[in-house]
Short mmCIF file of C-alpha atoms and ligand atoms in Angstrom, two decimals:
data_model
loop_
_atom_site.label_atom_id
_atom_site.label_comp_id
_atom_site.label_asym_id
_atom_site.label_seq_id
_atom_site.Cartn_x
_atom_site.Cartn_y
_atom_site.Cartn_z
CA UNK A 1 -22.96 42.21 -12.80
CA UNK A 2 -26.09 44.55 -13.75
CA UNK A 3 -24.57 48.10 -13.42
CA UNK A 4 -27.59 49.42 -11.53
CA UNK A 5 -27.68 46.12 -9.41
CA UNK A 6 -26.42 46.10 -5.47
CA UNK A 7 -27.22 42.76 -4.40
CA UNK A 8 -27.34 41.59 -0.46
CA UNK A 9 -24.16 39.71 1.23
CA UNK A 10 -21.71 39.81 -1.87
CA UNK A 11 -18.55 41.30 -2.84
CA UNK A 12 -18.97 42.26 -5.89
CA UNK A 13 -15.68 43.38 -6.73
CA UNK A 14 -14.63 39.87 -6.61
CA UNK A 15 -17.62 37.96 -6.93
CA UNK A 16 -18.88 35.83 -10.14
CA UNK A 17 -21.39 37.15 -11.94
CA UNK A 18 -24.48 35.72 -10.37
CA UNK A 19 -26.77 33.10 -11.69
CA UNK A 20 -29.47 34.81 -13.48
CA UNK A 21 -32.57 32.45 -13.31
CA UNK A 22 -35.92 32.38 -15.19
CA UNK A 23 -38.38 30.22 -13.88
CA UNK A 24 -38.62 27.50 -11.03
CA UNK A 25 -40.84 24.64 -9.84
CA UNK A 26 -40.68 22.20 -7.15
CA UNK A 27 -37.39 21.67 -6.26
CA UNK A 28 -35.74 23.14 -9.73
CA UNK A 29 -34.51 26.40 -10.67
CA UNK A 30 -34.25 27.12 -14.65
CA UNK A 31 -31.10 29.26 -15.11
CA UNK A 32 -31.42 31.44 -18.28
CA UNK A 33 -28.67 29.58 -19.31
CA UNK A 34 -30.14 26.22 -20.16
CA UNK A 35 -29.07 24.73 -16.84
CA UNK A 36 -31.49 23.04 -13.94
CA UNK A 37 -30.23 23.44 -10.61
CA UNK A 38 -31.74 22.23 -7.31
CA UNK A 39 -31.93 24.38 -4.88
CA UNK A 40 -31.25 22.85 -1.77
CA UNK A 41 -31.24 25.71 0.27
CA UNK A 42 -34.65 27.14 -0.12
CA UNK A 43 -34.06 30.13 -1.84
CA UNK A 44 -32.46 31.84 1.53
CA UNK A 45 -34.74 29.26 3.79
CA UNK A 46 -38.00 30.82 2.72
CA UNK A 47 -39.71 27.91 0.22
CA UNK A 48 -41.06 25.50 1.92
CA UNK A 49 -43.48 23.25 -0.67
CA UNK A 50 -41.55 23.97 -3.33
CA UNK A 51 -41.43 26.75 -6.01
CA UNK A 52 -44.59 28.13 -8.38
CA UNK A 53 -47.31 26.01 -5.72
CA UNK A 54 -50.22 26.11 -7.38
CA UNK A 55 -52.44 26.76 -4.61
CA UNK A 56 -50.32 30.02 -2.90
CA UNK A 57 -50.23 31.39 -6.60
CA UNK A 58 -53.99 30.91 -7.11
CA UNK A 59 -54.76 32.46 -3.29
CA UNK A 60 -51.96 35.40 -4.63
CA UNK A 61 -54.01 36.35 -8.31
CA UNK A 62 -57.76 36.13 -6.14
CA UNK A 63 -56.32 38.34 -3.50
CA UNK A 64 -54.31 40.74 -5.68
CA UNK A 65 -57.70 41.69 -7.96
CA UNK A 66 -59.93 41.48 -4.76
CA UNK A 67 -58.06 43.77 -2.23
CA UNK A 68 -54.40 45.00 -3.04
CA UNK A 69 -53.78 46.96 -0.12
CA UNK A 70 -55.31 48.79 2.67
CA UNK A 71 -53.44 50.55 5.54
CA UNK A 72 -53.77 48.07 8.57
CA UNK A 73 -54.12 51.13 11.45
CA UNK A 74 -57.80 51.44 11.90
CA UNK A 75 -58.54 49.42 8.95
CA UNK A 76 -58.34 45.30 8.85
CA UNK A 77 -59.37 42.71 6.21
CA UNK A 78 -60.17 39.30 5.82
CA UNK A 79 -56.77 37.41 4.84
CA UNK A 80 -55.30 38.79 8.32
CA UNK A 81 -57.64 37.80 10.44
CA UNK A 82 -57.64 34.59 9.47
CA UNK A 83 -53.91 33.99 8.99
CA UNK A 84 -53.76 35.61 12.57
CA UNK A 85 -56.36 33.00 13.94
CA UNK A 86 -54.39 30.15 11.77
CA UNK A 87 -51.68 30.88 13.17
CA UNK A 88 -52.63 31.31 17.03
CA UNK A 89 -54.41 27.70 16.72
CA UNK A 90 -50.65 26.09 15.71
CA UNK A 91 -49.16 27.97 18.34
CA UNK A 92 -49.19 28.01 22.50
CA UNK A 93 -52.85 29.15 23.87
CA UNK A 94 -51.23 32.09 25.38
CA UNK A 95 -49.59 33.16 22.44
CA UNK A 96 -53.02 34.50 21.10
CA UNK A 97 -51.75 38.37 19.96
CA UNK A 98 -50.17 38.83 16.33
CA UNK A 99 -48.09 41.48 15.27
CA UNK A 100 -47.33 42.09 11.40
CA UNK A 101 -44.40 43.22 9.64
CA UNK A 102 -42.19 42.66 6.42
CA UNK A 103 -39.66 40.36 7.14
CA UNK A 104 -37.74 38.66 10.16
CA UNK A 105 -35.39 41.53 11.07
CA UNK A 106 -38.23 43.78 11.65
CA UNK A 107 -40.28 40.34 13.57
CA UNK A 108 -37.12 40.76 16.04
CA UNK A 109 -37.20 44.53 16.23
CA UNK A 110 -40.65 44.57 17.47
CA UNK A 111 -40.64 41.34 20.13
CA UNK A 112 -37.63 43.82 21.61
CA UNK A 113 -39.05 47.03 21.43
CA UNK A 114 -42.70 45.55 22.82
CA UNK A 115 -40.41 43.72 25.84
CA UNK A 116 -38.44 47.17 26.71
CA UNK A 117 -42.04 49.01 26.68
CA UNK A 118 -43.63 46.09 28.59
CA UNK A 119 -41.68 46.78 31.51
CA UNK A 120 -41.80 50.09 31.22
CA UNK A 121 -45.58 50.03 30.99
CA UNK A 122 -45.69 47.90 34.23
CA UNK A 123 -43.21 50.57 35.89
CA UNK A 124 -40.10 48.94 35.96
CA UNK A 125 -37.87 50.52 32.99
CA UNK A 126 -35.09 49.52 35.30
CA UNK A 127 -35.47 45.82 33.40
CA UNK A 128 -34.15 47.14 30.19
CA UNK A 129 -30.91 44.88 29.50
CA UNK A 130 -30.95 42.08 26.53
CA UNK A 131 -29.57 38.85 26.59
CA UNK A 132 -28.35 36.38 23.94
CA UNK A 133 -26.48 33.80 22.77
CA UNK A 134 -22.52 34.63 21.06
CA UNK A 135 -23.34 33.53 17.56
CA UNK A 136 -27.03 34.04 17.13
CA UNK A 137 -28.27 36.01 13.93
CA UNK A 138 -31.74 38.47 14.00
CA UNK A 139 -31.39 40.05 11.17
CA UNK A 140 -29.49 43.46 9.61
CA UNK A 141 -31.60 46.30 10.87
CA UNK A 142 -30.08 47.78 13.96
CA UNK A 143 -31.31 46.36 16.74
CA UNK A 144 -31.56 42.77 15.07
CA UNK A 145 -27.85 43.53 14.25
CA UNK A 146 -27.07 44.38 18.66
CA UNK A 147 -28.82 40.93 19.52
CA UNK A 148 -26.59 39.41 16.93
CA UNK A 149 -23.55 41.68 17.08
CA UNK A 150 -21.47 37.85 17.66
CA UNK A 151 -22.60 36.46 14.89
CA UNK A 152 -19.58 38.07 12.68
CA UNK A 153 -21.32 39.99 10.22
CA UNK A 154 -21.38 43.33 11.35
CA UNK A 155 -17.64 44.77 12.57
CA UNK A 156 -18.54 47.90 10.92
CA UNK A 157 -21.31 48.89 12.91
CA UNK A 158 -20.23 47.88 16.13
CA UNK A 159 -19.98 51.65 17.43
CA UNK A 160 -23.94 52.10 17.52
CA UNK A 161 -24.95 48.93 18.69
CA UNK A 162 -26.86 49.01 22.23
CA UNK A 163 -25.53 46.91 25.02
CA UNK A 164 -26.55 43.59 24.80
CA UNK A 165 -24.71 40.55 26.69
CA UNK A 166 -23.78 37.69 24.79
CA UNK A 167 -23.56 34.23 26.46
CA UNK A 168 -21.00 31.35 25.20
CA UNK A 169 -22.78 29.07 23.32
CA UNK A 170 -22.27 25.14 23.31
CA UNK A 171 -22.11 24.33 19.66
CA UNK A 172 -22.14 20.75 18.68
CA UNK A 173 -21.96 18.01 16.44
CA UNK A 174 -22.25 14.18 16.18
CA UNK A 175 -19.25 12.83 18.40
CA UNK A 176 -18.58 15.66 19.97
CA UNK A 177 -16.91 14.45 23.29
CA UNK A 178 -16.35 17.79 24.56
CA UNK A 179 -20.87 18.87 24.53
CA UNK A 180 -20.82 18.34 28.31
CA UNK A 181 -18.03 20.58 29.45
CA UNK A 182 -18.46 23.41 27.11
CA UNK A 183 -22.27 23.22 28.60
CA UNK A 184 -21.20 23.51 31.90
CA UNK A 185 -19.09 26.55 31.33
CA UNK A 186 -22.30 28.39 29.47
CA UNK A 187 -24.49 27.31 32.06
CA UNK A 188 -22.10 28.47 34.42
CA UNK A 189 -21.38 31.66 32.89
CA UNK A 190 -25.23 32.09 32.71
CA UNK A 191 -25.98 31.55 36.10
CA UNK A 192 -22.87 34.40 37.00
CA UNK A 193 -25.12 37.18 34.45
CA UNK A 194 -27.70 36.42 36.47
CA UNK A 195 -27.09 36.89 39.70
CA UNK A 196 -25.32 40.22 38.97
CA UNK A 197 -27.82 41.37 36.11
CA UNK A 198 -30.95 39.21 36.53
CA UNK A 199 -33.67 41.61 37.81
CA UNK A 200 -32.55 44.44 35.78
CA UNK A 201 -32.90 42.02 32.53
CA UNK A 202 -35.98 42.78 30.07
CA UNK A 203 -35.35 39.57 27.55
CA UNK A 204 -33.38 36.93 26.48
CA UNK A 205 -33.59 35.90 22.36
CA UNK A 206 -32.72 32.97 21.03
CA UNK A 207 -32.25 31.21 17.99
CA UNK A 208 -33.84 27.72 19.25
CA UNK A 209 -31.92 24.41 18.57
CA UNK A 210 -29.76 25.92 15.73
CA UNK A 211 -28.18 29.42 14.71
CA UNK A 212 -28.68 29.46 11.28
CA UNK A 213 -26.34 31.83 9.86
CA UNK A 214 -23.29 31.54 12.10
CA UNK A 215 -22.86 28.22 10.22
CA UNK A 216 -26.01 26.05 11.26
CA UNK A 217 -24.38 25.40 14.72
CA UNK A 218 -27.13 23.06 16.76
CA UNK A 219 -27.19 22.49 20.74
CA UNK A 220 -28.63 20.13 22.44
CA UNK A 221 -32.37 20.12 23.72
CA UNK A 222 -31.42 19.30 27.32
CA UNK A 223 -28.63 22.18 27.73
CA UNK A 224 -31.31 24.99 26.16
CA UNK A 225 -34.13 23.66 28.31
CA UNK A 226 -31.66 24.07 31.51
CA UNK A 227 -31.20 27.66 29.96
CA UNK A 228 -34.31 28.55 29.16
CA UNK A 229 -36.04 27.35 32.79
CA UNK A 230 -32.88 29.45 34.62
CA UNK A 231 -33.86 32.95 32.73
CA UNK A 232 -37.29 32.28 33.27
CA UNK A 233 -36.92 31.91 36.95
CA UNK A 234 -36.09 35.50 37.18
CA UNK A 235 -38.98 37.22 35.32
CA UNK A 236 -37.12 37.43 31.93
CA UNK A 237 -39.34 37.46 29.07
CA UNK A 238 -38.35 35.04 26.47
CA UNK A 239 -38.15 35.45 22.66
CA UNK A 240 -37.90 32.37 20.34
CA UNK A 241 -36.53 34.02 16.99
CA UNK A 242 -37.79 31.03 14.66
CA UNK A 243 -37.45 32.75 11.33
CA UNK A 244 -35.10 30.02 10.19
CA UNK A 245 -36.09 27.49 12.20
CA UNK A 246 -40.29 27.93 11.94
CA UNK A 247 -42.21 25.98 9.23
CA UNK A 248 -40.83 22.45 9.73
CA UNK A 249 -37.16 22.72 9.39
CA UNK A 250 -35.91 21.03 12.81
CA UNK A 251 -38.65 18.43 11.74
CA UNK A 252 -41.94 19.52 14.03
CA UNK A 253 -43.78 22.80 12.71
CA UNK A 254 -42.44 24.91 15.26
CA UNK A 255 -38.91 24.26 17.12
CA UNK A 256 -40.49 25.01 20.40
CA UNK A 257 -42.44 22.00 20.15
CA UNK A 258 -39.04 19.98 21.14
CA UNK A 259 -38.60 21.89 23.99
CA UNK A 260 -39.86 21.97 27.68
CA UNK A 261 -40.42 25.95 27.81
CA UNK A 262 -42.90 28.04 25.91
CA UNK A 263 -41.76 31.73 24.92
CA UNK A 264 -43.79 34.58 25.62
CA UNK A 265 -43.00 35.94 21.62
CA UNK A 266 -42.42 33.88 18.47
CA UNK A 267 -40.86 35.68 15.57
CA UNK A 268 -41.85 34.03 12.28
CA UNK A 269 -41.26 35.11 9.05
CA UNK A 270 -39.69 33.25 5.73
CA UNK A 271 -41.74 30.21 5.34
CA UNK A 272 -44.55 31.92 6.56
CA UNK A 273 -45.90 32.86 2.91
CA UNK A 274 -44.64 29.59 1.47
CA UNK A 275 -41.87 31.71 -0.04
CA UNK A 276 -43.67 33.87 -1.83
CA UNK A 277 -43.95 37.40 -0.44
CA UNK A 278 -41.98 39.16 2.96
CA UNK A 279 -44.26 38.92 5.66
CA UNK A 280 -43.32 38.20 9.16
CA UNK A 281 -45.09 37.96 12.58
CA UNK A 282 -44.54 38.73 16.07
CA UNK A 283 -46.83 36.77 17.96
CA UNK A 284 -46.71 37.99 21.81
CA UNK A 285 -48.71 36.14 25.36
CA UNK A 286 -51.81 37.98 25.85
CA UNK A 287 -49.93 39.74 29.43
CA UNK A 288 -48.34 41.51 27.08
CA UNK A 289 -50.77 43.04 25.17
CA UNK A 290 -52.50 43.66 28.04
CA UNK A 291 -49.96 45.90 29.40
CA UNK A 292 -50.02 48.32 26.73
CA UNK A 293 -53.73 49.23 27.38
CA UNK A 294 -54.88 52.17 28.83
CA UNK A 295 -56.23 55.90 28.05
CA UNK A 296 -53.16 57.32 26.75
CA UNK A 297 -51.20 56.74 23.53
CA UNK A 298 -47.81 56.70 25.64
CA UNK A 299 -48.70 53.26 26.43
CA UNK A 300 -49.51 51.90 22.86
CA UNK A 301 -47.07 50.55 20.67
CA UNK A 302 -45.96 52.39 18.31
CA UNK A 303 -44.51 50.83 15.86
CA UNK A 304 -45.75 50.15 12.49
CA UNK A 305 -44.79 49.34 8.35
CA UNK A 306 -46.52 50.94 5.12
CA UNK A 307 -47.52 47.42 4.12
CA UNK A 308 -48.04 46.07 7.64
CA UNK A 309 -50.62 43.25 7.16
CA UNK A 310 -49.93 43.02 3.55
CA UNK A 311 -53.46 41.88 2.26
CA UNK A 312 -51.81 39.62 -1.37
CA UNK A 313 -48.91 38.44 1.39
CA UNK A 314 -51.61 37.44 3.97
CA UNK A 315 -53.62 35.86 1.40
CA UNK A 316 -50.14 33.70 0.50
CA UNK A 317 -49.75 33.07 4.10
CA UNK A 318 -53.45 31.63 4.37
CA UNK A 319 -52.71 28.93 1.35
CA UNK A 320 -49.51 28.01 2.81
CA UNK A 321 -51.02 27.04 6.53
CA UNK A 322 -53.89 25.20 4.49
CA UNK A 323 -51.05 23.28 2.33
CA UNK A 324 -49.30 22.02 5.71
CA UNK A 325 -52.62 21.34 7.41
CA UNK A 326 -54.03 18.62 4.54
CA UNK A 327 -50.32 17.34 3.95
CA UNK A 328 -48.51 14.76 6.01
CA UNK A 329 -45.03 16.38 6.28
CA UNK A 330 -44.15 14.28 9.75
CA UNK A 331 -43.52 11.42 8.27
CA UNK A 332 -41.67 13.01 5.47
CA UNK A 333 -39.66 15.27 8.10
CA UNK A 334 -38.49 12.27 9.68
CA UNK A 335 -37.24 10.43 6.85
CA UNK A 336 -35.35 13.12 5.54
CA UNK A 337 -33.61 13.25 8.62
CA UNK A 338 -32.46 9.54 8.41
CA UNK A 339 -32.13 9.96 4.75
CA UNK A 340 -29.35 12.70 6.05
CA UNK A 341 -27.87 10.96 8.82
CA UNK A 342 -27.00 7.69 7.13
CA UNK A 343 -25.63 10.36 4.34
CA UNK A 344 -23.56 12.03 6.64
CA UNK A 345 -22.26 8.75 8.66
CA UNK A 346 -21.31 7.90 5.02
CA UNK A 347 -19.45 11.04 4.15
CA UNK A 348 -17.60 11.05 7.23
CA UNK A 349 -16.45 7.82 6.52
CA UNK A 350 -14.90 8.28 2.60
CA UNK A 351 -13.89 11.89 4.23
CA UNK A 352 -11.17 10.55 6.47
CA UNK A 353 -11.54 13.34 8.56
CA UNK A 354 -13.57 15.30 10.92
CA UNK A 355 -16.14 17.22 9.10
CA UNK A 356 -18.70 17.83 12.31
CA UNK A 357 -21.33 16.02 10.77
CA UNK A 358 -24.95 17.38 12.58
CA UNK A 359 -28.41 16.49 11.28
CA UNK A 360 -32.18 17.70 12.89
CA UNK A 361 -34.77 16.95 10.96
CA UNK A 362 -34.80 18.41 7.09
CA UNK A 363 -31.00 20.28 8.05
CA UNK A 364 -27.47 18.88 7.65
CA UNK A 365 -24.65 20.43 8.29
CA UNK A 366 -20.77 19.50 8.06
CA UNK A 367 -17.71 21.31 7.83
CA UNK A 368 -14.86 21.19 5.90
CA UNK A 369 -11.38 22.89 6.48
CA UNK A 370 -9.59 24.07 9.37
CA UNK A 371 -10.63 28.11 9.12
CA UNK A 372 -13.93 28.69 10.32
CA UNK A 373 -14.89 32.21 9.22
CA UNK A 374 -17.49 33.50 6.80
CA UNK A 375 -14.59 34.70 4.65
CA UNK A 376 -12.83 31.11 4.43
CA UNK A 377 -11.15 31.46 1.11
CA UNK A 378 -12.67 27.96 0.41
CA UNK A 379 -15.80 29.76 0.13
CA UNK A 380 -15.61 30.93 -3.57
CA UNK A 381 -14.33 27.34 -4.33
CA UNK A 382 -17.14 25.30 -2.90
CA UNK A 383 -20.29 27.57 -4.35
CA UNK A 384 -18.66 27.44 -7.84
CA UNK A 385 -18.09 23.95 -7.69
CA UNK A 386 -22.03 23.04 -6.36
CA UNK A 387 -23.12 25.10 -9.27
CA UNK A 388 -21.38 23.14 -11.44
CA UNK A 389 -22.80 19.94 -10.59
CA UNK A 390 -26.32 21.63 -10.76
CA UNK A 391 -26.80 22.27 -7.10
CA UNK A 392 -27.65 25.84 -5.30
CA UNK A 393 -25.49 25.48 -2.29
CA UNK A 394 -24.53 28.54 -0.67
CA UNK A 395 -22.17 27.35 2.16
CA UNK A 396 -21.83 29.42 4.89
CA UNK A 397 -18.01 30.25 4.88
CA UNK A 398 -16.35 26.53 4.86
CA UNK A 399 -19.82 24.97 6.87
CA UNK A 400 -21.95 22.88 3.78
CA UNK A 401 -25.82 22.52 4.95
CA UNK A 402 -28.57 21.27 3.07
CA UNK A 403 -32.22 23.07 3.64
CA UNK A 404 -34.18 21.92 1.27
CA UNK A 405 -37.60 22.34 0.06
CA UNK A 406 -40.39 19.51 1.12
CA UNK A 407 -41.22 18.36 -2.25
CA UNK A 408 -37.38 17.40 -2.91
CA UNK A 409 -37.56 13.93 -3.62
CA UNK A 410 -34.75 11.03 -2.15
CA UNK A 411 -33.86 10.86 -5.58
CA UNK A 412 -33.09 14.66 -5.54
CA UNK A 413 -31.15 14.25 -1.76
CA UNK A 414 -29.36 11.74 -3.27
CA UNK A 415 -28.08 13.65 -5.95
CA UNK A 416 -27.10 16.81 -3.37
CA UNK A 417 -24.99 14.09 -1.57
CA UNK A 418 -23.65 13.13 -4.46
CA UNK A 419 -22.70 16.87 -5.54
CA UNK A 420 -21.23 17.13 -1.79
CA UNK A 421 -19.47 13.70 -1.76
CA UNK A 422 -17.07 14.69 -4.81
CA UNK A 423 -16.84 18.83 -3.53
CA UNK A 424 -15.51 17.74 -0.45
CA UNK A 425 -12.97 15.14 -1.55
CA UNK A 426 -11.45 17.62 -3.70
CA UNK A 427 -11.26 20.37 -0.64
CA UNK A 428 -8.63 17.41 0.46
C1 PLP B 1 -32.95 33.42 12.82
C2 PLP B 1 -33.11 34.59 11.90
N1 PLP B 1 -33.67 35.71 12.37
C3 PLP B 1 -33.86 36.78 11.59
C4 PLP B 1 -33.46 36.78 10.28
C5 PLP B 1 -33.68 37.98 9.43
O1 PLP B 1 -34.69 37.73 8.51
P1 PLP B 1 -34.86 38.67 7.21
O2 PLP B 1 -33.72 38.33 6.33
O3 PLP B 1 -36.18 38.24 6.65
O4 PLP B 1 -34.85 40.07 7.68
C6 PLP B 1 -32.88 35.64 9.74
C7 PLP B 1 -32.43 35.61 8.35
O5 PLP B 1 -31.75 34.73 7.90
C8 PLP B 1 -32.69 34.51 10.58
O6 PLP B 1 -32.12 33.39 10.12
#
């Protein structure tokens, strides 16, 4: 370990020392070692055509000796403007106002902080409360970390979260015989928070379809759609926090596109550069915006970053959109999802026993061992043994997922299945 090196989410008393890599392309990370690996997580879920793209590196070098940086309160520039407008045209008509920042904890801060001053601004700071589900993950700043205070990352901090109620939340998984009950009892349990705490509730956030880093734990469309049309029934505003899930993952560009109810804010962040720079986006409904006009400052929003609007990140952002708009990832999307569910069927076969297979459209999931907790002592097992076989898996505690990027090839999925065939029949 680099002595003047604190990296993010690692014991480093007892952790290996990490993998020090020197270039990348496509799917393949060059280790300084000698070694290829594929990374079949996208480098923390943020590549999404594959590393070194030509065209986001060319957009980055014109950018970067054009306009650097410029301070994005009373000044503006060309690359936002039209990544906002990009954007907006992808997205709901009444999602029309965008809202920079660095990354997708600070995308969640600000759809929270603009829904507490929205109702404040309409005079009713009486609707103040947050909902969300137990499990879901926003991010590490503080308020990301109250939304996701369930998710089991944050123990220590627990003392200066704000209130926020957390609803059960219906995990699932292919044969799970138990979906409808367990739905019943969240719906249930929703429809009790609401009678008691509906009117004096500001917004709900949710991680649409899947929670990412609570282990990649899907529900199904129909039980979040019941959810979804209950909290919007009483006036709650809704925030879909698609920082994992935006840019194609669930297999259409947006995850909100498989479901019956629009949001009224859309956190984006990760793939939004490609996975080149931080940049993230709130992206609000125009009645929300309009409620922070008026003469005084007390009802602007203030809120704001140093790099905010990011011209070279902007300019990455721009090339990205372009890259999805000319190429046909549906059909790709798709066939990676078969690709992993005939994988999985497969796996749970040889397995001979449950793993909690779950695929949706370029994600798989399973999960091996009977411990389910970040800190599974499996953990250090299975990421040593996918870097030896030349894969960059970084299981969430003892739950294996494949991400990858959209130039992986079936050759390439083949070969993580084959890497995750042989780790899990020696966790046996
Ligand atoms: C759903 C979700 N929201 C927010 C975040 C936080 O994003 P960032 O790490 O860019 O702050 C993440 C990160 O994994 C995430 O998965």
């Amino acid at each position: 370990m680099h002595k003047n090196i604190w990296p993010p989410f690692t014991q480093t008393a007892t952790a290996p020392e990490p993998l020090h890599i020197k270039s990348a392309k496509g799917a393949v990370l060059h280790g300084l070692n000698g070694k290829n690996y594929l990374d079949c997580i996208s480098s923390w879920w943020v590549n999404v055509h594959g590393h070194c793209h030509e065209k986001i590196a060319e957009s980055i070098v014109k950018q970067a000796s054009q306009l650097d940086h410029v301070l994005f309160a009373g000044c503006t520039h060309d690359s936002a403007l039209f990544l906002a407008k990009s954007l907006c045209n992808l997205l709901p008509a009444s999602l029309s106002r965008v809202f920079y920042s660095d990354n997708g904890s600070t995308a969640v801060e600000v759809a929270l902080k603009m829904a507490i001053q929205y109702f404040q601004n309409l005079g009713t700071p009486e609707r103040r409360h947050i909902l969300a589900f137990q499990g879901g993950y926003h991010g590490d700043t503080v308020g990301a970390m109250s939304v996701g205070a369930e998710s089991g990352f944050f123990e220590p901090f627990r003392g200066i979260f704000f209130p926020v109620h957390h609803l059960p939340y219906p995990a699932t998984w292919d044969g799970d015989d138990a979906v409808e009950a367990k739905e019943t009892a969240a719906l249930a349990a929703l429809e009790q928070y609401l009678a008691m705490h509906g009117a004096t509730t500001a917004a709900f956030i949710v991680e649409p379809l899947v929670q990412g880093a609570s282990g990649m734990r899907f529900c199904r469309p129909e039980f979040l759609n019941k959810a979804l049309k209950l909290v919007r029934e009483q006036g709650i505003l809704l925030v879909f926090d698609e920082v994992m899930t935006g840019f194609g993952r669930l297999g259409s560009l947006f995850a909100f596109e498989q479901l019956e109810v629009q949001p009224d804010f859309i956190c984006l962040a990760k793939g939004l550069t490609g996975g080149f720079l931080p940049l993230s986006v709130t992206v609000c409904d125009e009645k929300i915006f309009e409620a922070f006009q008026g003469d005084s400052f007390d009802r602007a929003f203030a809120h704001g970053h140093s790099y905010t609007a990011n011209p070279i990140a902007c300019a990455a952002g721009v090339a990205s959109l372009e890259i999805f708009s000319t190429r046909p990832y549906d059909a790709y999307w798709q066939a990676v999802e078969v690709f992993h569910k005939e994988q999985l069927a497969r796996l749970q076969k040889t397995a001979g026993k449950p793993l909690k297979t779950r695929a949706r459209g370029t994600i798989a999931a399973l999960t091996v061992g009977d411990d389910e907790n970040y800190s599974t002592t499996l953990n250090p097992f299975l990421k040593k043994a996918f870097l030896e076989r030349g894969l960059l898996i970084r299981p969430l505690g003892n739950v294996i997922y494949l991400m990858p990027p959209y130039c992986t090839t079936l050759e390439q999925l083949e070969e993580m299945y084959g890497g995750i065939e042989a780790v899990v029949l020696a966790c046996k």
